Amino acid sequence: MKRSLVLAFLSVITGYYAAAKEYKLASPDNKISVTVTVGTGIMWSATCEGREIINNSKIAMILANGKILGENEKVKKAAISQLNDIIRPVVSNKKSVITDNCNILTISFNSGFSLQFRAYNDGVAYRFETSMKEDIIIKNEISEFNFPAGSHSWYPLETSFMSHNERTFIYSSLDSIENKHLASLPTLFQVNGIDVLVTESDIEDYPGMWLVGGGSGKISGIWSKYPETEKLTLDRDLFVTATKDYIAKTKGTRTFPWRAFVIAQNDVKLIESDLVYKLAPPNKIEDTKWIKPGHVAWDWWNANNVYGVDFRAGINNDTYKYYIDFAAKNGIEYVILDEGWSPLGNVLISVPEINVPELCKYAESKHVGVILWVVWKTFWDKIDEAIALYEKWGVKGVKVDFMQRDDQKIVNFYLEAAKKTAEHHLLIDFHGAYKPDGLGRTWPNALTREGVKGMENDKWSKEVTPEHDVTLPFTRMIAGPMDYTPGALVNMDKANFTPNFTRPESQGTRAHQVALYVIYESPLQMLSDSPSNYMKEQETTDFIVKIPVVWDDIIGIDGKVGDYILLARRSGKEWFAGALTNWTARDMDLDLSFLPAGKYSMDIFQDGINADRYAGDYKHLKTIVKSGDKMKIHLAPGGGWAARITPEQQN
């Protein structure tokens, strides 16, 4: 009996492989290879430099009518093509010119769908495309990732689909990650000495993907089901109380989100990838001249604690005129009015102490723009009326908060909000948000978003450590810009840090905070501390506001997830370099060979000699350097280093 069972099993396996067909695809540099196997199911594998990184991972889509796209399929056509294009972003997060070069495998099936795989030098991606006449209901999608034994992950553990996606990344063996362990994206895996960051791009009319474990190196995608009933708590928390039995109802002819895998042979090369952006749909805004990135003077983190003034500080016109004056004096492009400018539950009026049109007119006279914070649900209920009103008032943008979900319904809110605000020349910053998915390419007025455990957490927790800060560039930031909100001027070492809601401070040194402006990408970059503190610390402020918020190029120099990072960025002819470390003091080597030939003035902001004892201690110095010079950089515990490198004028 046992022998006949074994023979029967072997004949099934043999029959599968005899009928299966393999399709291969390589990246333009031939370092990454993808194999797609079509038999009774569809499986895919990938290698990098011959090292296995993903093996025999299943792909399928389950429809409500019982059809499973990806099972017992017959291939209609398989074709290899190439894409070689140049993208010039409206808003350049890291590069003003992006080479969009990949090889493409498209497999079409008789049942009315196709799979497209792309292989880039910095990763791979795949997605479904359907061509069915009627609308379809998608019960579920199968997206498995089988990693080799011994793999690890920086895992952003979540407790439910109702989340701001503000997580710390927990270094874990994949064997310890089980079905109960839910993670949002992006998630970083370290496999056979290769980094593989899993995320997605071009989410439209579909829920976002999350991950759960399966043991033995297996990870699976999981999606929120479509909400059937919801309950609103206060004005902002819209909880799902019951769901449909499907994840999406959508058009039958469409493309689906890209499952994206950024691949790098060392940690620091991850940060150079534009894969998510490249996969996103092109810009849909014809006139983009009004879209202006910039720094923002922010009120909420510092609790409007301005001082040395003759008026009562708080949510009132006098306080915000003070912010506007500070912004104008320091070349800061925007001021934000966060929570409190309007009554809760009404985004069409302001509180008696605030006159938004007057503030906008005052700001305009000083070449400063005003951005308004709104709760997403209240805003969405009145969006057409609100955005027309804000445009009439002279408002330049909105910060939309507390979505906390990425089911199909909420994903569509993002797209509609980006589109509608663009029609009224309003910028948009999503908070309480899921990770970026390339939306900023399609709707470049969507400049940034949260979806990151940022510095606001210092007001109530100890979780935003220097180690966390040097994890984010290799994880969350790879998906797109992040509104982390740096700029704290009250800086503490590990022993002396205490969360304080109204008089907040940061963990790590002053130079660490300054370096965040070079390391972190956000075309709306907050100055989170009090204007009074910035004016008192004018030397630090002057350095920060000279750091651009958009970039022409990036070079990853050195880095290790959770330990340290050193990179260089270019803006025009100027270069900027930045370094961060965790709580370990370290010396680093900066090789200036990336500079074009010539002499440069280097303006340096670094940890002071006593920064390990007094975190606010810094040293500001200038020197002359040339291409090819090598420098030693010392970082205190929780430290940082930043430099502005300007070409010397030639006689």
XYZ file of C-alpha atoms in Angstrom:
651
model
C 0.000 0.000 0.000
C 2.725 2.450 0.989
C 4.703 1.683 -2.158
C 1.721 2.225 -4.453
C 0.888 5.523 -2.718
C 4.439 6.728 -3.245
C 4.310 5.701 -6.901
C 0.993 7.511 -7.347
C 2.419 10.663 -5.744
C 5.514 10.506 -7.938
C 3.391 10.110 -11.071
C 1.424 13.251 -10.123
C 4.636 15.212 -9.600
C 6.141 13.859 -12.817
C 2.970 14.715 -14.694
C 3.007 18.248 -13.311
C 6.575 18.905 -14.347
C 6.105 17.215 -17.694
C 3.245 19.600 -18.454
C 4.829 22.646 -16.832
C 6.529 25.294 -18.928
C 9.294 27.581 -17.719
C 9.732 31.194 -18.752
C 12.881 33.101 -17.849
C 13.653 36.778 -17.512
C 16.851 38.612 -16.551
C 17.612 42.162 -15.482
C 19.477 44.378 -17.977
C 22.768 43.756 -16.124
C 21.994 39.988 -15.922
C 22.536 39.933 -12.146
C 18.887 39.251 -11.293
C 17.054 36.302 -12.824
C 13.359 35.399 -12.656
C 11.851 32.017 -13.521
C 8.078 31.615 -13.950
C 6.696 28.077 -14.060
C 3.204 27.479 -15.441
C 1.674 24.072 -14.751
C -1.347 23.187 -12.656
C -0.435 26.392 -10.821
C 1.792 29.399 -11.425
C 5.016 29.588 -9.450
C 7.930 31.998 -9.611
C 11.483 32.140 -8.329
C 14.279 34.694 -8.353
C 18.043 34.720 -7.925
C 20.636 37.469 -7.565
C 24.201 36.785 -8.683
C 23.245 33.117 -8.735
C 22.081 33.151 -5.117
C 18.518 32.016 -4.494
C 16.350 34.704 -2.931
C 12.750 33.629 -3.667
C 11.770 30.078 -4.595
C 8.633 28.324 -5.889
C 6.251 31.037 -4.766
C 2.622 30.717 -5.798
C 0.563 33.375 -7.604
C -3.227 33.264 -8.067
C -6.354 35.389 -7.920
C -9.625 33.916 -6.644
C -12.837 35.302 -8.122
C -16.277 35.184 -6.531
C -17.657 33.059 -9.388
C -15.360 30.224 -8.345
C -12.755 30.799 -11.051
C -9.153 30.828 -9.843
C -6.885 32.779 -12.159
C -3.636 30.864 -12.054
C -4.840 27.273 -11.763
C -4.820 24.861 -14.713
C -4.195 27.703 -17.115
C -3.303 27.426 -20.772
C -0.764 29.907 -22.068
C -2.024 31.868 -25.059
C 1.170 33.822 -25.618
C 4.432 34.643 -23.866
C 6.553 37.570 -24.993
C 9.738 39.303 -23.895
C 10.058 43.056 -24.385
C 12.190 45.901 -23.111
C 11.532 49.278 -21.555
C 14.200 51.954 -21.824
C 12.864 55.346 -20.874
C 13.829 58.482 -18.982
C 11.571 59.837 -16.241
C 11.894 63.470 -15.199
C 9.873 63.763 -11.996
C 7.813 66.871 -11.362
C 8.979 66.563 -7.749
C 12.339 64.823 -7.470
C 12.617 62.971 -4.188
C 16.093 61.616 -4.857
C 16.852 62.013 -8.582
C 15.793 64.603 -11.142
C 16.490 62.153 -13.968
C 15.497 58.492 -13.525
C 16.551 55.787 -15.966
C 13.577 53.465 -16.370
C 15.224 50.393 -17.876
C 13.945 46.850 -17.498
C 13.172 43.619 -19.306
C 9.541 42.506 -19.390
C 7.923 39.082 -19.561
C 4.201 39.091 -20.386
C 2.345 35.776 -20.196
C -1.216 35.836 -21.540
C -3.696 33.082 -20.730
C -6.772 31.829 -22.548
C -9.003 32.523 -19.550
C -8.763 36.298 -20.005
C -5.875 37.515 -17.914
C -2.139 37.968 -18.121
C 0.820 38.297 -15.788
C 3.517 40.842 -16.386
C 6.935 40.440 -14.770
C 9.584 43.122 -14.860
C 13.274 42.707 -14.046
C 15.221 45.862 -13.215
C 18.798 46.159 -12.037
C 17.413 47.149 -8.617
C 14.605 44.634 -8.299
C 11.689 42.741 -9.780
C 7.930 43.202 -9.885
C 4.831 41.456 -11.157
C 1.138 42.194 -11.518
C -2.112 40.779 -12.868
C -3.900 42.275 -15.878
C -7.466 41.200 -16.685
C -9.543 41.666 -19.828
C -13.076 40.654 -18.893
C -16.179 42.465 -20.108
C -18.132 42.524 -16.850
C -17.145 43.763 -13.405
C -15.434 41.166 -11.255
C -15.464 40.416 -7.549
C -12.150 39.285 -6.103
C -12.518 37.000 -3.119
C -8.795 36.833 -2.444
C -5.357 36.938 -3.984
C -2.590 34.427 -3.407
C 0.852 35.961 -3.238
C 3.392 33.728 -1.513
C 7.072 34.386 -0.925
C 9.184 31.407 0.001
C 12.602 32.436 1.229
C 15.596 30.126 1.737
C 16.396 28.670 5.144
C 18.265 31.004 7.483
C 16.568 34.170 6.201
C 15.786 37.086 8.501
C 13.501 40.096 8.382
C 13.164 43.596 9.753
C 9.494 43.008 10.489
C 7.043 45.913 11.141
C 4.719 43.950 13.417
C 1.100 45.161 13.438
C -1.876 44.282 15.647
C -4.687 44.845 13.121
C -5.599 46.335 9.751
C -6.755 49.468 11.624
C -3.409 51.181 11.923
C -1.462 54.365 11.251
C 1.342 52.051 10.053
C 3.720 53.704 12.495
C 5.848 50.741 13.507
C 9.275 49.838 14.717
C 11.054 47.186 12.653
C 11.838 44.034 14.635
C 14.813 41.949 13.517
C 13.496 38.366 13.402
C 14.320 34.945 12.046
C 11.734 34.019 9.412
C 11.250 30.669 11.119
C 9.812 32.554 14.115
C 7.251 34.501 12.063
C 3.890 32.718 12.121
C 0.405 33.255 10.715
C -0.550 35.381 13.737
C 2.251 37.840 12.981
C 0.785 40.584 10.797
C 3.043 43.141 9.095
C 2.438 46.240 7.026
C 4.638 47.159 4.094
C 7.394 47.776 3.265
C 9.108 44.829 4.937
C 12.815 44.098 4.559
C 14.140 40.537 4.222
C 17.781 39.532 4.363
C 18.295 36.405 2.272
C 21.570 34.668 1.403
C 23.455 37.913 1.945
C 20.995 39.826 -0.277
C 18.488 42.491 0.796
C 14.937 42.034 -0.523
C 12.458 44.745 0.384
C 8.837 43.760 -0.299
C 6.344 46.512 -1.057
C 3.912 47.516 -3.820
C 3.167 50.250 -6.331
C 0.154 51.621 -8.192
C -2.598 50.680 -5.748
C -5.867 51.734 -7.358
C -9.408 50.530 -6.665
C -7.911 47.673 -4.642
C -6.804 47.127 -1.039
C -3.206 47.374 0.063
C -1.192 44.231 0.707
C -0.009 43.171 4.166
C 2.035 40.126 5.185
C 1.696 37.199 7.548
C 4.144 34.434 8.316
C 3.818 30.761 7.612
C 6.897 29.278 9.255
C 9.913 27.724 7.520
C 10.690 30.912 5.606
C 7.221 31.287 4.083
C 5.515 34.674 3.938
C 2.076 35.311 2.411
C 0.205 38.381 1.282
C -3.063 39.233 3.018
C -5.646 41.935 2.249
C -8.418 43.757 4.109
C -11.891 42.660 3.093
C -14.282 45.280 1.780
C -16.102 47.029 4.649
C -19.829 46.362 4.993
C -20.570 48.386 8.126
C -18.520 51.015 9.921
C -18.660 52.901 13.216
C -17.269 56.400 13.712
C -15.665 57.221 17.062
C -15.328 60.940 17.771
C -14.681 62.649 14.443
C -11.795 60.523 13.169
C -11.644 56.801 13.943
C -13.844 54.999 11.405
C -13.758 51.367 12.491
C -14.902 48.480 10.293
C -17.511 46.495 12.238
C -18.398 43.963 9.517
C -16.984 43.062 6.107
C -18.064 41.585 2.821
C -16.649 38.176 1.894
C -14.399 39.685 -0.775
C -11.468 42.105 -0.940
C -12.503 44.086 -4.044
C -15.253 44.646 -6.546
C -13.793 46.274 -9.627
C -13.728 46.579 -13.397
C -13.091 43.412 -15.347
C -10.590 45.055 -17.675
C -7.771 46.651 -15.735
C -4.259 46.354 -14.366
C -3.698 45.482 -10.707
C -1.102 46.704 -8.179
C 2.538 45.819 -8.683
C 4.052 43.411 -6.173
C 7.497 45.011 -5.934
C 10.772 43.560 -4.648
C 13.704 45.953 -4.260
C 16.903 43.899 -4.388
C 20.356 45.056 -3.280
C 23.631 43.292 -2.581
C 24.388 45.558 0.363
C 22.223 47.625 2.676
C 23.217 51.085 1.515
C 22.383 50.393 -2.140
C 18.737 49.955 -1.134
C 18.414 53.691 -0.617
C 19.296 54.465 -4.245
C 16.321 52.529 -5.624
C 13.448 54.293 -7.378
C 11.583 51.046 -8.122
C 8.255 52.043 -6.536
C 8.287 55.363 -8.384
C 9.195 53.763 -11.722
C 6.285 51.331 -11.485
C 3.707 54.046 -10.775
C 1.525 55.591 -13.517
C 2.847 58.801 -15.115
C 1.901 62.317 -14.055
C -1.745 63.258 -14.685
C -1.480 66.993 -13.925
C -0.915 69.101 -17.033
C 0.086 72.383 -15.380
C 2.471 71.644 -12.516
C 4.176 75.030 -12.126
C 2.145 75.743 -8.968
C 3.486 72.655 -7.160
C 6.169 73.995 -4.829
C 8.005 71.736 -2.349
C 9.459 73.414 0.715
C 10.169 73.575 4.415
C 7.254 74.006 6.817
C 7.078 75.702 10.210
C 4.947 73.281 12.236
C 2.908 74.140 15.318
C 1.583 70.886 16.815
C 4.796 69.181 17.955
C 5.926 72.195 19.955
C 2.404 72.770 21.321
C 2.528 76.411 20.156
C 5.029 77.187 22.884
C 6.380 80.475 21.618
C 7.877 82.859 24.150
C 9.387 86.313 24.519
C 6.276 87.820 22.933
C 3.635 90.307 24.049
C 0.608 88.178 23.162
C -0.917 85.041 24.629
C 0.500 82.072 22.670
C -1.968 79.514 21.366
C -4.323 78.844 18.491
C -4.926 82.421 17.433
C -3.994 84.842 14.686
C -1.218 86.528 16.680
C 0.587 83.227 17.183
C 0.327 82.228 13.542
C 1.488 85.640 12.354
C 4.525 85.028 14.548
C 5.061 81.705 12.735
C 4.660 83.452 9.392
C 7.170 86.156 10.350
C 9.633 83.472 11.429
C 9.113 81.578 8.157
C 9.549 84.719 6.040
C 12.727 85.729 7.853
C 14.281 82.282 7.330
C 13.154 81.505 3.780
C 10.719 78.814 4.942
C 8.042 78.259 2.327
C 5.044 77.199 4.435
C 3.332 77.416 7.811
C 0.859 74.752 8.899
C -2.242 75.256 11.014
C -2.660 71.872 12.657
C -5.482 70.623 14.850
C -7.523 73.342 16.517
C -7.951 75.936 13.777
C -11.477 74.641 13.089
C -14.140 73.080 15.337
C -14.020 69.287 15.390
C -16.417 67.902 12.822
C -16.497 71.018 10.633
C -13.800 71.903 8.100
C -15.726 74.801 6.563
C -15.345 77.317 9.401
C -12.599 78.353 11.776
C -12.729 78.892 15.527
C -13.370 82.515 16.592
C -9.675 83.105 17.396
C -8.567 82.240 13.834
C -9.211 84.128 10.603
C -7.825 81.933 7.828
C -8.307 84.383 4.910
C -6.550 87.106 6.907
C -3.648 84.778 7.725
C -3.380 83.669 4.095
C -3.296 87.279 2.920
C -0.663 88.153 5.539
C 1.403 85.095 4.586
C 1.110 85.848 0.875
C 2.502 89.342 1.473
C 5.587 87.692 2.943
C 5.877 84.935 0.279
C 4.792 82.214 2.715
C 2.028 79.654 2.096
C -0.555 78.319 4.561
C -1.422 74.608 4.904
C -4.481 73.400 6.845
C -4.819 70.167 8.836
C -8.108 68.259 8.473
C -9.581 64.981 9.667
C -10.082 62.852 6.555
C -13.700 61.802 7.221
C -14.934 65.311 7.949
C -12.981 66.568 4.934
C -14.247 63.785 2.655
C -17.882 64.421 3.552
C -17.548 68.032 2.351
C -14.545 67.781 0.027
C -15.895 69.662 -2.986
C -17.139 72.538 -0.862
C -14.000 72.553 1.312
C -11.390 72.643 -1.432
C -13.225 75.386 -3.324
C -13.381 77.389 -0.097
C -9.706 76.822 0.725
C -8.672 77.923 -2.751
C -10.785 81.079 -2.314
C -9.160 81.739 1.079
C -5.674 81.437 -0.456
C -4.701 78.178 1.248
C -1.848 76.301 -0.464
C -2.390 72.778 0.803
C -4.036 70.344 3.198
C -2.702 67.809 5.660
C -5.278 65.005 5.778
C -5.169 62.769 8.842
C -6.485 59.588 10.516
C -7.420 57.337 7.566
C -5.758 54.388 9.381
C -6.893 51.816 6.804
C -6.085 50.674 3.276
C -9.102 48.621 2.248
C -10.473 49.297 -1.237
C -12.797 52.045 -0.016
C -10.055 54.034 1.725
C -7.521 53.531 -1.067
C -9.992 55.161 -3.430
C -10.264 58.107 -1.054
C -6.534 58.786 -1.490
C -6.844 58.832 -5.252
C -9.921 61.047 -5.300
C -8.469 63.405 -2.694
C -5.237 63.782 -4.676
C -7.168 64.405 -7.885
C -9.670 66.861 -6.445
C -7.078 68.890 -4.532
C -4.953 69.102 -7.686
C -7.909 70.581 -9.553
C -7.909 73.442 -7.021
C -4.104 73.836 -6.916
C -3.801 72.426 -3.395
C -0.899 70.340 -2.146
C -1.748 67.309 -0.027
C 0.102 65.560 2.801
C -1.443 62.276 3.997
C -1.098 61.460 7.704
C -2.485 58.455 9.555
C -1.618 56.828 6.264
C -0.443 53.635 4.634
C 2.958 53.501 2.912
C 3.636 55.392 -0.334
C 2.860 53.460 -3.517
C 4.110 55.887 -6.167
C 1.077 58.181 -5.925
C 3.422 61.192 -5.966
C 4.425 60.366 -9.530
C 0.833 60.227 -10.745
C -0.409 63.130 -8.641
C 2.715 65.178 -7.813
C 0.700 67.526 -5.597
C 0.703 64.596 -3.118
C 4.118 65.648 -1.865
C 4.607 63.451 1.171
C 2.914 61.233 3.713
C 3.358 59.834 7.164
C 2.927 56.073 7.595
C 6.088 56.197 9.681
C 6.824 56.178 13.387
C 8.169 59.706 13.416
C 9.411 62.176 15.946
C 5.931 63.042 17.223
C 6.230 59.843 19.256
C 8.889 61.503 21.422
C 6.000 63.361 23.047
C 4.705 60.144 24.663
C 7.152 57.259 24.209
C 10.795 56.227 24.038
C 10.461 54.256 20.796
C 11.957 56.781 18.364
C 15.561 55.969 19.172
C 18.678 56.627 17.078
C 18.548 52.919 16.175
C 15.044 53.436 14.797
C 16.263 56.487 12.898
C 18.980 54.445 11.167
C 16.526 51.660 10.326
C 14.014 53.850 8.469
C 16.264 54.782 5.498
C 16.606 51.081 4.623
C 12.958 50.172 5.185
C 10.068 52.652 5.175
C 11.876 55.329 3.139
C 12.459 52.949 0.206
C 8.703 53.093 -0.482
C 8.714 56.877 -0.827
C 8.891 60.199 1.029
C 8.097 60.217 4.727
C 6.870 63.039 6.921
C 8.945 62.097 9.957
C 9.016 65.737 11.179
C 12.616 66.309 12.332
C 14.141 69.442 13.821
C 14.154 69.101 17.631
C 16.446 71.591 19.368
C 16.134 70.135 22.857
C 18.318 67.049 22.534
C 18.964 64.333 25.096
C 21.281 61.387 25.579
C 19.862 57.966 26.348
C 19.979 58.348 30.126
C 18.315 61.744 30.286
C 15.535 61.491 27.697
C 11.989 61.753 29.050
C 8.813 61.906 26.934
C 7.057 65.238 27.387
C 3.901 66.110 25.472
C 4.038 69.905 25.640
C 7.797 70.512 25.986
C 9.123 67.690 23.780
C 12.734 66.704 23.234
C 14.535 64.230 20.979
C 16.786 61.246 21.540
C 20.299 61.731 20.212
C 22.383 64.776 19.458
C 21.722 68.128 17.827
C 23.862 67.100 14.863
C 21.740 63.941 14.571
C 18.650 66.124 14.105
C 20.370 68.307 11.504
C 21.626 65.257 9.581
C 18.063 63.917 9.332
C 17.339 66.703 6.846
C 20.010 65.295 4.529
C 19.167 61.623 5.088
C 15.353 61.672 5.069
C 13.307 62.377 1.944
C 10.236 64.598 2.148
C 9.381 67.388 -0.305
C 7.418 68.979 2.546
C 9.993 68.924 5.344
C 8.844 70.090 8.761
C 10.705 72.256 11.240
C 8.939 70.799 14.228
C 10.303 72.870 17.109
C 9.131 76.258 18.332
C 10.031 79.297 16.215
C 11.251 80.881 19.458
C 13.756 78.039 19.881
C 14.878 78.294 16.251
C 15.484 82.033 16.574
C 17.380 81.455 19.794
C 19.459 78.812 17.995
C 19.865 80.743 14.745
C 23.128 79.027 13.762
C 21.374 75.641 13.667
C 18.350 77.106 11.899
C 20.502 78.713 9.222
C 22.114 75.356 8.474
C 18.790 73.464 8.307
C 16.995 75.846 5.928
C 19.872 75.654 3.430
C 19.341 71.893 3.054
C 17.079 71.238 0.018
C 13.877 69.205 0.190
C 14.211 67.817 -3.354
C 17.308 66.347 -4.960
C 19.040 65.744 -8.282
C 21.055 62.667 -7.311
C 21.904 60.305 -4.473
C 24.903 58.122 -3.642
C 24.815 55.560 -0.853
C 28.315 55.470 0.627
C 28.109 53.190 3.662
C 25.427 51.785 5.888
C 24.052 48.926 7.938
C 20.402 48.599 8.887
C 19.853 49.738 12.459
C 23.491 50.732 12.960
C 24.600 53.625 10.759
C 24.254 55.345 7.415
C 26.406 57.665 5.301
C 25.179 59.113 2.011
C 25.624 62.026 -0.366
C 22.987 63.980 -2.285
C 23.295 66.549 -5.053
C 21.222 69.677 -5.591
C 22.344 71.566 -8.681
C 26.097 71.986 -8.350
C 26.044 71.661 -4.574
C 26.479 68.398 -2.729
C 25.315 67.494 0.745
C 26.584 64.604 2.861
C 24.934 63.178 5.945
C 25.672 60.497 8.514
C 23.752 58.994 11.436
C 24.574 56.388 14.048
C 22.609 54.475 16.677
C 23.552 54.689 20.363
C 27.041 53.441 19.466
C 29.707 56.097 18.916
C 31.603 55.439 15.719
C 34.201 56.754 13.301
C 33.400 56.689 9.602
C 35.334 57.340 6.409
C 33.998 59.801 3.861
C 35.560 59.452 0.403
C 34.865 62.569 -1.659
C 35.570 60.864 -4.979
C 31.923 61.414 -5.956
C 32.656 65.137 -6.388
C 33.547 66.455 -9.839
C 37.079 67.804 -10.164
C 37.766 71.111 -8.443
C 37.893 72.781 -5.040
C 34.913 73.047 -2.717
C 33.959 74.914 0.408
C 32.640 72.434 2.981
C 30.284 73.768 5.653
C 30.140 71.139 8.424
C 27.717 70.624 11.315
C 28.992 67.886 13.626
C 28.815 66.524 17.156
C 30.676 68.607 19.704
C 33.418 67.091 21.798
C 31.013 66.786 24.753
C 27.969 65.602 22.792
C 28.129 62.215 24.544
C 27.428 64.027 27.833
C 25.385 66.984 26.603
C 23.544 66.017 23.433
C 22.991 69.626 22.376
C 26.734 70.188 21.993
C 27.763 70.720 18.372
C 30.570 72.201 16.316
C 30.098 74.276 13.173
C 33.174 74.675 10.976
C 34.254 75.318 7.403
C 37.083 73.886 5.370
C 38.277 73.529 1.783
C 38.205 70.105 0.111
C 38.667 68.639 -3.351
C 37.472 65.570 -5.199
C 39.195 62.422 -3.951
C 39.900 63.729 -0.466
C 39.250 61.324 2.370
C 37.883 62.486 5.706
C 37.359 60.919 9.091
C 33.983 61.571 10.648
C 33.348 61.017 14.351
C 29.812 60.506 15.621
C 28.897 60.557 19.304
C 26.382 58.033 20.697
C 23.108 58.873 18.945
C 25.111 61.284 16.836
C 25.077 62.767 13.389
C 27.128 64.692 10.859
C 26.069 66.932 7.975
C 27.922 68.965 5.372
C 27.085 71.374 2.576
C 29.697 71.181 -0.184
C 29.783 74.170 -2.547
C 32.077 74.615 -5.574
C 34.649 77.370 -5.149
C 34.293 80.116 -7.728
C 36.938 79.887 -10.429
C 38.881 83.025 -11.393
